[in-house]
Amino acid sequence: MSSYGQVQVKGGRYRFRGDFHRLEQHMPIRDADHGWRLVGVTKPRDMTYVHSYGGEALFFESLSQGKLFATKCENPACEANGSIFQPFRIYCPDCLSRCTVIDMTELAKQTATIHTFMVCERSGAFNVLDKPIRFINIEFDGVSTILFSYLLMGEPQIGMRVAPVFKYYNPTYTILDLSWVPAGTKAEALPEGFLF
Amino acid sequence: MITFSQQQLKTPRYLRPVYLVTAGQSKYARAIPEKRTEELCIDAFTMAAELLDLTPAELKKYIHTCYYGHFADHFGDQLLGEALIHDRLGLDPLGNVGIKSGGATGGSTLWEAAKAVASGYSDCALAMGWERMDEVPTDEGNFLIASAADRDWESPLGQIYTGYYAVMAQKYWQVFGKAEASFRRTLAEISVKHHGYARFNPFAHGPMKITVDDVLVSPVVADPLRALDCCLMSVGAACAVLCDEDTAVELTKNSRHKPLRVWVTAGSHTLRPADRRHMEIPLLPNETADQYKDLGKEFPGGDRYPGFTGFLAARMAAYYGYRMAGVVDPMEDFDVIELHDAFTISDVQTYEDIGLRPYGYGRDFVESGDCYHTNPHTGRPGRLPSNLSGGLIGCMHAVGASGIMQVFEIATQLWGRWSEIHGDEKRWKEFGREKPADWTDLQVEGAKRALSVSHAGVGSHVTATILMDPDHLLKKDA
């Protein structure tokens, strides 16, 4: 009987429980055009990686609580002093001082605008988003970078105003917990699991 | 706004001249199940030796250090694949190192090998690159490629790298292309050209005789990009041998070609396009600040630099490379180029980054006919033929090898050996490919100087490799 691998941190170490890999049989690869001679073998593998968010954990935890956090360089000696970074950067790229965490949820609600977009018909393995995927890059007043995300409803256009929505229910604790809808969308129109 | 210090903008300098003496490559294809990677590398190395009329064993005796470009360990399920290839090439116990910089891996490998020779550490260095992208299904391949994006902020979004790239394409398409149907046809023309030139290249993976309309009805990948706007996903290997002057003279004494001077420079930019901050345009020698003061008026939305419409890494590779080698105007100073056409639209963006046209006017490089071997409007030689190999769209994109394949191609042009190497009936037969009845000689007559650009991901790494006939240098102390 197998069980999903689960991990906790205790005593400063990862504690692993359950199955983290499964063994499967290698299979021969043969050449149908040349007498079924052996060409190679398949190498099946099913593994679970463990990954720390480190200083960004706060950002990913906050999405499921309806908060969009960014960071700001507040080093007065830095050329980038006052710059707000979204994506959230733990350290300022210029002076490498630790940035201050700020809540930019309201700023996003007021000023989020599509900088560019792409409607993508394809995906790679392990994708969980519905296709086509409406990728958007979003600019905000006073923010020096341009967040990459996806539009949950409607058709994107450059210059279109959008508002953030958050996956409160069954959060994934990934960037997928943050999405966007056209500004003015009513709360009752949001797909299940998402709220403003 | 970000700024650079004078120290950061220093023109790079080699302590002694570096020469390219030979290069070689394997066949490229979507899959080569009958060969292991080391067999492809040995094919490439053997060819490099043959071009010098040497045996592989004779050439190996000169090599002092080895630089191996192989991007995606997880495609081949083999960490330290470089060590395995090094052993199979019989080059132990020489020092070797693996180099990875996404799509620019081939160019970065040359960058490292050139510095080893320039510094005096080695008199002769091998740069070898390869990729094995045929051993997983395509959707898993897309997943693995998407692993090169930020795993927390980008990859979970669709696991599809093309999508991360395409947001930039969309911005360029709307701002500088003005979403015009005529621009869409210009992009398609690039695909027709590259697949078409690939027909005359026996190494090429994607030869096709197609029309602009064929491109425009191919399946949509990420609007406005369609399947035929995108590069290939290939298997293959390529190598180049770089030397100091004495070794270069000795190695080429029985050869049909002379050694070429080589300079390789590199630039970089944020892995996530989202992190790009506004800055002033670093100017190339053929540009002035004035010419861009009204860019935002001419092209509304185009005033944010590099925004999502330019590749700062390509601009910086050219910025360093042109100054290092004495290039003033790339349109005048080069005779042939190979660019990293991951997508038709990024080919156009690169024309601007490397100064073939000012920002906003890249499409004119195609529409003028300048980029062709023979200008279709005048019937005369194109002013600066590009991607006569077929590029990444028509020839191959075996990531770790791509930047070296480009250098192989421009070197054969400067050596005047393009026809001999690409027209050889024996080679077509050996690769199991039919030489077309209308095979056309794409040798650029009298070519003396050339450029290739190797580019990674969404513009995270870019290298510029400049080759020159040593009797036609642009500055004495270069």
XYZ file of C-alpha atoms in Angstrom:
674
model
C 0.000 0.000 0.000
C 1.559 3.258 -1.064
C 0.886 6.730 0.330
C 1.719 10.190 -0.974
C 5.011 11.511 0.236
C 4.592 14.204 2.882
C 7.211 16.438 4.427
C 7.427 18.520 7.598
C 10.227 20.594 8.980
C 10.994 19.689 12.591
C 14.113 20.450 14.522
C 15.485 22.344 11.518
C 15.369 19.256 9.287
C 13.007 17.841 6.682
C 11.032 14.848 8.004
C 9.843 12.566 5.173
C 6.819 10.235 5.401
C 5.221 8.057 2.724
C 6.377 7.126 -0.779
C 8.661 9.469 -2.660
C 9.366 7.223 -5.621
C 7.944 4.204 -7.340
C 9.859 1.457 -9.091
C 8.742 0.474 -12.583
C 10.114 -2.040 -15.074
C 12.431 -0.918 -17.914
C 11.054 -1.915 -21.319
C 13.062 -2.687 -24.468
C 12.880 -0.322 -27.477
C 13.075 -2.221 -30.765
C 13.407 -1.106 -34.396
C 10.299 -2.185 -36.313
C 11.984 -1.412 -39.652
C 15.080 -3.518 -39.025
C 14.118 -6.972 -37.767
C 13.025 -5.762 -34.337
C 16.628 -5.364 -33.236
C 17.271 -3.789 -29.829
C 17.837 0.002 -29.914
C 17.601 0.863 -26.209
C 15.360 0.770 -23.120
C 12.760 3.007 -21.462
C 13.639 4.368 -18.037
C 10.391 5.023 -16.153
C 10.606 7.007 -12.968
C 8.178 8.709 -10.590
C 9.797 10.977 -8.039
C 8.692 13.743 -5.670
C 10.932 16.750 -5.216
C 11.044 18.818 -2.037
C 11.433 22.553 -2.460
C 11.827 25.474 -0.045
C 10.299 28.898 -0.764
C 12.755 30.439 1.681
C 12.221 34.178 2.013
C 9.361 34.088 -0.509
C 7.215 31.739 1.613
C 5.332 34.722 3.019
C 4.262 35.752 -0.492
C 2.881 32.313 -1.374
C 1.131 31.865 1.983
C -0.516 35.293 1.681
C -2.130 34.611 -1.695
C -4.575 32.166 -0.089
C -5.454 34.947 2.386
C -6.292 37.435 -0.364
C -3.099 39.485 -0.039
C -0.638 40.456 -2.730
C 2.718 41.253 -1.178
C 5.574 43.028 -2.916
C 8.918 44.309 -1.695
C 10.535 47.717 -1.614
C 14.147 48.850 -1.422
C 14.436 51.304 1.469
C 18.198 51.688 1.510
C 18.750 55.474 1.256
C 22.205 54.912 -0.213
C 20.863 52.790 -3.084
C 20.178 54.052 -6.623
C 17.022 51.941 -6.547
C 15.838 53.375 -3.208
C 12.049 53.477 -3.225
C 11.695 50.917 -6.046
C 8.857 48.458 -5.577
C 9.376 44.954 -6.933
C 6.626 42.661 -8.130
C 7.647 39.820 -8.585
C 8.551 39.918 -4.907
C 12.351 40.081 -4.531
C 13.867 39.231 -1.177
C 16.907 41.419 -1.823
C 17.272 44.610 -3.845
C 18.988 43.754 -7.159
C 21.163 46.871 -6.927
C 22.386 47.160 -3.315
C 21.576 43.616 -2.135
C 20.064 44.936 1.081
C 17.025 43.031 2.327
C 13.865 44.668 0.994
C 10.869 45.674 3.104
C 7.709 43.626 2.520
C 4.706 45.753 1.582
C 1.050 44.900 0.973
C 0.156 46.068 -2.545
C -3.294 44.473 -2.761
C -5.099 47.821 -2.915
C -2.587 49.265 -5.387
C -3.190 46.239 -7.616
C -6.955 46.649 -7.369
C -6.683 50.312 -8.355
C -4.013 50.304 -11.070
C -3.338 46.826 -12.531
C -3.124 47.099 -16.326
C -2.163 44.520 -18.955
C 1.253 45.369 -20.396
C 1.193 42.443 -22.820
C -0.452 39.061 -23.125
C -0.509 35.787 -25.002
C -3.264 33.281 -25.610
C -1.477 29.950 -25.632
C -3.097 26.896 -27.188
C -0.503 24.409 -25.964
C 1.001 23.329 -22.696
C 3.696 21.030 -21.395
C 3.267 17.865 -19.359
C 1.973 18.398 -15.791
C 0.068 21.571 -16.718
C -3.048 22.045 -14.584
C -4.506 25.203 -16.179
C -7.390 25.021 -18.662
C -6.425 25.734 -22.270
C -6.142 28.046 -23.990
C -4.106 29.751 -21.288
C -4.376 33.546 -21.277
C -0.964 34.688 -20.095
C -0.782 38.325 -19.033
C 1.972 40.617 -17.817
C 0.664 43.285 -15.495
C 2.028 46.740 -14.740
C 1.098 48.770 -11.659
C 1.542 52.475 -10.912
C 4.824 53.068 -9.121
C 6.060 49.482 -9.469
C 9.292 49.077 -11.410
C 8.665 45.544 -12.726
C 5.887 43.740 -14.623
C 4.268 40.689 -13.016
C 3.615 37.516 -15.078
C 0.307 35.742 -14.377
C -2.865 34.499 -16.099
C -6.297 35.903 -16.843
C -9.071 33.782 -15.386
C -11.975 35.246 -17.362
C -12.451 37.339 -20.499
C -10.140 38.075 -23.413
C -6.931 40.026 -22.735
C -5.911 43.238 -24.489
C -2.922 45.516 -24.013
C -3.963 48.442 -21.763
C -6.930 46.565 -20.246
C -7.581 47.174 -16.535
C -7.680 44.010 -14.435
C -8.200 43.094 -10.770
C -6.537 40.372 -8.703
C -8.445 37.306 -7.501
C -7.159 34.752 -5.017
C -7.733 31.054 -4.500
C -9.090 30.985 -0.957
C -10.454 27.447 -1.151
C -8.169 24.473 -1.736
C -5.145 26.686 -2.328
C -2.170 25.163 -4.125
C 0.341 27.441 -2.365
C 1.814 28.185 -5.786
C 1.678 31.180 -8.110
C -1.523 29.637 -9.530
C -3.374 30.880 -6.419
C -3.164 34.381 -7.920
C -5.142 35.211 -11.033
C -6.833 38.225 -12.636
C -10.184 39.196 -14.051
C -11.309 42.236 -16.057
C -11.875 45.255 -13.779
C -15.541 45.541 -12.897
C -16.164 41.778 -12.801
C -18.811 40.925 -10.159
C -17.859 38.617 -7.291
C -20.680 36.220 -8.122
C -19.218 35.705 -11.607
C -15.915 34.298 -10.291
C -15.177 30.599 -10.763
C -15.465 28.366 -7.723
C -12.608 28.698 -5.252
C -11.619 32.252 -6.236
C -12.527 35.446 -4.396
C -11.451 39.077 -4.629
C 16.106 53.006 -14.355
C 19.380 51.143 -14.150
C 22.813 52.469 -14.981
C 26.208 50.908 -15.648
C 29.655 51.897 -14.447
C 32.585 52.570 -16.766
C 34.235 49.434 -15.384
C 31.238 47.383 -16.454
C 31.261 48.930 -19.909
C 35.000 48.355 -20.506
C 35.762 47.056 -23.974
C 36.954 43.464 -23.474
C 40.525 42.720 -24.560
C 42.334 39.492 -25.347
C 45.965 39.252 -24.225
C 46.816 37.676 -27.589
C 44.929 36.991 -30.833
C 42.686 33.931 -30.990
C 42.115 31.924 -34.176
C 39.471 29.477 -35.314
C 41.259 26.739 -37.257
C 38.532 24.232 -37.921
C 35.013 23.144 -37.050
C 32.767 20.178 -37.689
C 29.271 18.908 -37.137
C 27.088 15.829 -37.237
C 23.879 15.342 -39.121
C 20.883 17.022 -37.408
C 17.453 15.429 -37.076
C 14.408 15.297 -34.790
C 15.563 11.883 -33.621
C 18.686 9.802 -34.187
C 17.870 6.582 -32.336
C 20.644 4.665 -34.035
C 23.420 6.715 -32.418
C 24.549 7.532 -28.912
C 25.499 11.130 -28.200
C 29.206 10.342 -28.190
C 28.894 8.937 -31.708
C 27.499 12.293 -32.852
C 30.339 14.125 -31.090
C 32.917 11.874 -32.705
C 31.271 12.535 -36.114
C 31.688 16.278 -35.507
C 35.279 15.977 -34.292
C 36.273 13.688 -37.169
C 34.898 16.194 -39.637
C 36.863 19.011 -37.964
C 40.053 16.950 -38.353
C 39.280 16.128 -41.988
C 38.864 19.811 -42.857
C 42.503 20.230 -41.788
C 43.528 17.077 -43.683
C 44.460 15.528 -40.344
C 43.362 12.368 -38.586
C 41.386 12.769 -35.347
C 44.403 11.397 -33.438
C 46.687 14.011 -35.008
C 44.314 16.859 -34.138
C 43.836 15.616 -30.576
C 47.558 15.945 -29.896
C 47.235 19.747 -30.064
C 44.276 20.115 -27.703
C 45.079 21.331 -24.210
C 41.672 22.086 -22.599
C 38.088 21.205 -23.494
C 34.821 23.164 -23.147
C 31.594 21.228 -23.463
C 28.216 22.803 -24.120
C 25.272 20.663 -23.120
C 22.252 22.398 -21.728
C 19.657 19.934 -20.529
C 21.019 17.127 -18.366
C 17.475 16.020 -17.608
C 16.703 15.363 -21.291
C 19.430 12.762 -21.417
C 19.001 11.628 -17.809
C 22.762 11.886 -17.393
C 24.499 14.260 -15.027
C 28.130 14.978 -15.920
C 27.454 13.926 -19.496
C 30.392 16.149 -20.397
C 32.780 13.848 -18.556
C 31.362 10.890 -20.397
C 31.857 12.524 -23.800
C 35.341 13.681 -22.813
C 36.280 10.116 -21.953
C 34.766 8.696 -25.153
C 36.718 11.284 -27.180
C 39.814 9.926 -25.488
C 40.858 13.316 -24.139
C 41.612 12.318 -20.544
C 43.477 13.599 -18.536
C 43.016 17.091 -20.013
C 41.059 19.646 -18.025
C 37.452 19.993 -19.124
C 34.347 21.816 -17.994
C 30.649 21.758 -18.879
C 28.923 24.985 -19.840
C 25.196 25.724 -19.645
C 23.439 28.896 -20.620
C 20.185 27.700 -22.171
C 19.864 28.335 -25.900
C 23.149 30.278 -25.835
C 25.090 27.283 -24.548
C 26.951 26.824 -27.840
C 27.981 30.478 -27.933
C 28.961 30.454 -24.270
C 31.118 27.384 -24.875
C 33.025 29.283 -27.546
C 33.242 32.268 -25.187
C 35.039 30.131 -22.599
C 37.328 28.385 -25.077
C 38.348 31.710 -26.641
C 39.254 33.168 -23.237
C 41.376 30.121 -22.425
C 43.470 30.738 -25.535
C 43.480 34.523 -25.208
C 44.812 34.343 -21.662
C 47.649 31.989 -22.571
C 46.314 29.159 -20.414
C 45.899 26.979 -23.519
C 47.395 27.187 -27.007
C 44.636 25.034 -28.412
C 41.133 24.500 -26.990
C 38.212 22.355 -28.087
C 34.665 23.745 -27.947
C 32.133 20.950 -28.423
C 28.358 21.174 -28.001
C 25.454 18.755 -28.352
C 21.896 18.110 -27.304
C 19.728 15.038 -27.123
C 16.093 16.148 -27.308
C 14.565 13.041 -28.853
C 14.363 10.787 -25.827
C 11.169 12.132 -24.223
C 7.673 12.750 -25.675
C 7.083 16.314 -26.905
C 4.866 17.404 -23.982
C 7.462 16.191 -21.503
C 10.090 17.943 -23.602
C 8.083 21.154 -23.233
C 7.887 20.555 -19.500
C 11.645 20.068 -19.277
C 12.331 23.195 -21.317
C 9.913 25.159 -19.102
C 12.070 24.112 -16.162
C 14.534 26.728 -17.424
C 12.033 29.408 -16.408
C 11.592 30.408 -12.755
C 10.133 27.315 -11.108
C 8.007 29.255 -8.614
C 6.872 32.238 -10.636
C 6.675 31.010 -14.241
C 6.886 27.241 -14.868
C 3.632 26.326 -13.061
C 1.876 28.574 -15.573
C 1.289 26.033 -18.333
C 4.757 24.417 -18.276
C 5.223 25.887 -21.769
C 8.235 28.061 -22.497
C 6.841 29.259 -25.822
C 4.139 31.058 -23.854
C 6.657 32.916 -21.705
C 8.463 34.004 -24.848
C 5.325 34.851 -26.739
C 4.178 37.629 -24.385
C 7.231 39.522 -25.595
C 6.436 38.665 -29.205
C 2.898 39.993 -28.727
C 4.214 43.299 -27.384
C 6.621 43.711 -30.294
C 3.912 42.642 -32.723
C 1.530 45.334 -31.463
C 3.983 48.169 -30.723
C 6.560 47.959 -33.514
C 4.671 45.707 -35.922
C 1.457 47.684 -35.332
C -0.330 44.326 -35.746
C -0.205 44.863 -39.497
C -1.044 42.049 -41.885
C 1.969 43.128 -43.953
C 4.258 42.585 -40.945
C 2.714 39.161 -40.373
C 3.642 38.300 -43.972
C 7.178 39.584 -43.418
C 7.518 37.211 -40.462
C 6.255 34.353 -42.624
C 8.811 35.289 -45.279
C 11.589 34.608 -42.745
C 10.272 31.075 -42.227
C 10.048 30.500 -45.990
C 13.612 31.757 -46.404
C 15.083 29.645 -43.593
C 13.283 26.422 -44.457
C 14.211 27.105 -48.091
C 17.937 27.607 -47.450
C 17.892 24.445 -45.331
C 17.078 22.527 -48.535
C 20.640 23.180 -49.728
C 22.212 22.068 -46.444
C 22.753 18.307 -46.072
C 23.118 18.638 -42.286
C 19.710 20.334 -41.906
C 16.810 18.856 -40.002
C 13.966 20.979 -41.420
C 14.290 21.586 -45.189
C 10.961 22.645 -46.711
C 9.815 24.269 -49.915
C 6.941 26.381 -48.597
C 5.150 29.649 -49.272
C 4.157 32.570 -47.084
C 0.575 31.287 -47.200
C 1.703 27.873 -45.916
C 3.193 29.594 -42.868
C 0.055 31.673 -42.338
C -2.197 28.606 -42.227
C 0.094 26.438 -40.084
C -1.329 25.660 -36.610
C -1.384 28.510 -34.093
C 1.082 27.974 -31.257
C 0.687 31.330 -29.514
C -0.883 34.050 -31.656
C 0.606 35.602 -33.799
C 3.185 32.794 -33.811
C 2.323 29.657 -35.749
C 4.072 26.316 -35.937
C 6.190 27.352 -38.929
C 7.345 30.500 -37.092
C 9.075 28.352 -34.471
C 12.501 26.749 -34.363
C 13.096 23.023 -34.535
C 13.839 20.706 -31.625
C 16.839 18.678 -32.797
C 19.524 16.155 -32.002
C 23.132 16.677 -33.064
C 26.640 17.840 -32.203
C 29.044 20.530 -33.401
C 32.594 21.502 -32.507
C 35.234 24.139 -33.151
C 38.954 24.293 -32.425
C 40.490 27.589 -31.246
C 44.233 28.309 -31.142
C 46.912 30.895 -30.640
C 48.728 32.173 -33.721
C 51.660 29.720 -33.787
C 49.439 26.696 -33.343
C 46.968 28.020 -35.900
C 49.689 28.408 -38.500
C 51.004 24.918 -37.829
C 47.582 23.270 -37.890
C 46.575 24.885 -41.163
C 49.840 24.370 -43.047
C 48.368 21.533 -45.141
C 44.809 22.829 -45.122
C 42.755 24.326 -47.927
C 41.821 27.216 -45.665
C 43.517 29.762 -43.454
C 42.838 30.326 -39.762
C 40.293 33.016 -38.923
C 40.528 35.606 -36.161
C 37.759 35.153 -33.629
C 36.249 37.287 -30.867
C 33.430 36.153 -28.604
C 31.518 38.445 -26.236
C 28.503 37.951 -24.005
C 25.622 39.817 -22.406
C 22.815 38.839 -20.065
C 19.461 39.982 -18.796
C 16.868 38.889 -16.244
C 15.739 35.263 -16.454
C 12.174 36.446 -15.843
C 11.097 39.114 -18.331
C 8.900 40.359 -15.464
C 12.044 41.685 -13.723
C 13.093 43.984 -16.573
C 13.478 47.585 -15.416
C 13.498 50.692 -17.563
C 16.871 52.053 -18.701
C 18.534 54.128 -21.415
C 19.442 52.344 -24.659
C 23.156 51.434 -24.707
C 24.268 52.742 -28.098
C 26.186 50.864 -30.780
C 28.884 52.682 -32.781
C 26.467 53.293 -35.684
C 23.783 54.907 -33.486
C 23.193 58.256 -31.789
C 21.059 59.056 -28.728
C 19.069 61.546 -30.813
C 17.716 58.922 -33.122
C 15.695 57.341 -30.303
C 14.318 60.452 -28.621
C 10.961 60.145 -30.397
C 10.718 56.354 -30.339
C 7.655 56.439 -28.062
C 5.924 58.922 -30.390
C 6.684 56.951 -33.540
C 5.687 53.684 -31.894
C 3.267 54.302 -29.014
C 4.208 51.961 -26.164
C 7.773 51.656 -27.478
C 9.386 54.128 -25.091
C 10.131 51.612 -22.346
C 13.584 50.090 -22.970
C 14.227 47.243 -23.234
C 10.658 46.602 -22.113
C 9.424 43.421 -23.697
C 10.438 44.423 -27.195
C 14.243 44.423 -27.082
C 16.873 41.965 -25.939
C 19.330 43.844 -23.745
C 21.617 40.793 -23.626
C 21.954 40.830 -27.421
C 22.536 44.576 -27.388
C 25.314 44.169 -24.802
C 26.997 41.263 -26.632
C 27.114 43.458 -29.750
C 28.134 46.530 -27.684
C 31.217 44.692 -26.392
C 31.943 42.712 -29.569
C 31.802 45.580 -32.054
C 34.144 47.719 -29.971
C 36.497 44.810 -29.390
C 36.822 43.911 -33.073
C 36.553 47.449 -34.500
C 33.117 47.049 -36.076
C 31.552 50.433 -36.779
C 28.599 49.581 -38.986
C 27.526 45.932 -38.983
C 25.734 46.306 -42.325
C 28.948 47.482 -43.971
C 31.538 45.565 -41.984
C 30.053 42.056 -42.132
C 29.522 39.957 -45.261
C 27.410 37.141 -43.821
C 25.668 36.447 -40.496
C 23.898 33.659 -38.617
C 21.298 34.744 -36.046
C 19.409 32.803 -33.397
C 15.964 32.657 -35.040
C 14.153 30.873 -32.213
C 11.024 32.486 -33.645
C 10.544 34.607 -36.742
C 9.667 37.605 -34.594
C 12.738 37.267 -32.367
C 14.859 37.237 -35.533
C 13.436 40.699 -36.334
C 13.974 41.901 -32.768
C 17.618 40.800 -32.997
C 18.187 42.825 -36.208
C 17.536 45.888 -34.048
C 19.489 44.750 -30.996
C 22.641 44.234 -33.063
C 22.228 47.425 -35.071
C 21.330 46.115 -38.536
C 18.395 48.498 -38.348
C 17.397 51.058 -35.692
C 14.906 50.000 -33.029
C 11.457 49.850 -34.584
C 12.646 49.195 -38.117
C 13.877 45.595 -38.041
C 11.342 44.401 -40.587
C 13.065 46.472 -43.270
C 16.069 44.117 -43.169
C 13.782 41.462 -44.671
C 11.535 43.685 -46.762
C 14.526 45.352 -48.453
C 15.875 41.948 -49.500
C 19.163 42.689 -47.694
C 18.966 39.435 -45.701
C 18.919 37.141 -48.740
C 21.779 35.432 -50.535
C 20.280 36.905 -53.692
C 18.014 39.889 -53.203
C 14.632 38.836 -54.627
C 13.812 42.432 -55.616
C 16.993 43.165 -57.555
C 18.416 39.750 -58.472
C 21.756 40.983 -57.108
C 23.662 39.647 -54.075
C 21.927 40.453 -50.778
C 23.657 43.195 -48.798
C 24.098 41.029 -45.674
C 22.850 37.447 -46.135
C 21.572 35.890 -42.928
C 21.001 32.294 -41.862
C 22.066 30.646 -45.103
C 22.293 27.418 -43.075
C 18.544 27.586 -42.521
C 19.098 28.782 -38.957
C 17.249 27.320 -36.013
C 13.994 27.303 -37.972
C 15.326 25.345 -40.948
C 18.634 23.750 -39.993
C 18.475 22.761 -36.338
C 18.190 23.684 -32.687
C 20.143 21.058 -30.784
C 20.623 23.557 -27.988
C 24.214 22.979 -26.854
C 25.374 22.710 -30.466
C 23.395 25.566 -32.046
C 25.834 28.399 -31.383
C 28.700 26.267 -32.680
C 26.743 25.197 -35.779
C 26.344 28.901 -36.587
C 30.099 29.446 -36.346
C 30.759 26.366 -38.472
C 28.494 27.891 -41.118
C 30.020 31.372 -41.194
C 33.528 29.887 -41.084
C 32.862 27.769 -44.187
C 31.737 30.988 -45.877
C 34.933 32.889 -44.979
C 37.040 29.895 -45.986
C 35.291 29.829 -49.364
C 34.439 26.176 -48.694
C 30.658 26.427 -48.313
C 29.908 24.809 -51.696
C 32.468 22.042 -51.281
C 31.079 21.064 -47.853
C 27.350 21.509 -48.505
C 27.317 20.302 -52.086
C 29.250 17.074 -51.525
C 27.120 14.222 -52.967
C 28.814 11.727 -50.638
C 27.669 13.628 -47.567
C 24.044 13.797 -48.734
C 24.123 10.041 -49.319
C 25.818 9.274 -46.004
C 23.058 11.195 -44.188
C 20.372 9.310 -46.130
C 19.146 12.542 -47.704
C 18.456 13.411 -51.312
C 20.296 16.381 -52.747
C 17.622 18.522 -54.437
C 17.753 18.822 -58.230
C 17.678 22.618 -57.829
C 20.491 22.631 -55.228
C 21.898 26.156 -55.169
C 25.373 27.305 -54.221
C 24.992 29.748 -51.306
C 28.665 30.711 -51.061
C 28.856 34.467 -50.440
C 31.485 35.618 -52.897
C 34.518 37.223 -51.267
C 33.165 36.997 -47.702
C 35.815 38.263 -45.254
C 33.974 39.049 -42.014
C 31.040 37.417 -40.301
C 28.948 37.454 -37.141
C 26.879 34.896 -35.300
C 24.530 35.480 -32.378
C 23.651 32.753 -29.890
C 20.680 33.473 -27.622
C 19.101 31.868 -24.567
C 15.555 31.632 -23.339
C 13.766 34.932 -23.103
C 17.055 36.744 -23.678
C 18.799 35.750 -20.464
C 22.150 35.076 -22.159
C 23.392 36.139 -25.580
C 26.814 35.811 -27.171
C 28.224 37.443 -30.291
C 30.971 35.632 -32.201
C 32.860 37.664 -34.781
C 35.088 35.975 -37.357
C 37.465 37.781 -39.693
C 39.915 36.840 -42.382
C 43.201 37.927 -40.683
C 44.149 39.854 -43.813
C 40.968 41.926 -43.581
C 40.868 43.125 -39.990
C 39.076 46.354 -39.113
C 41.640 47.554 -36.596
C 45.289 46.672 -36.089
C 45.308 46.071 -32.347
C 42.054 44.120 -32.179
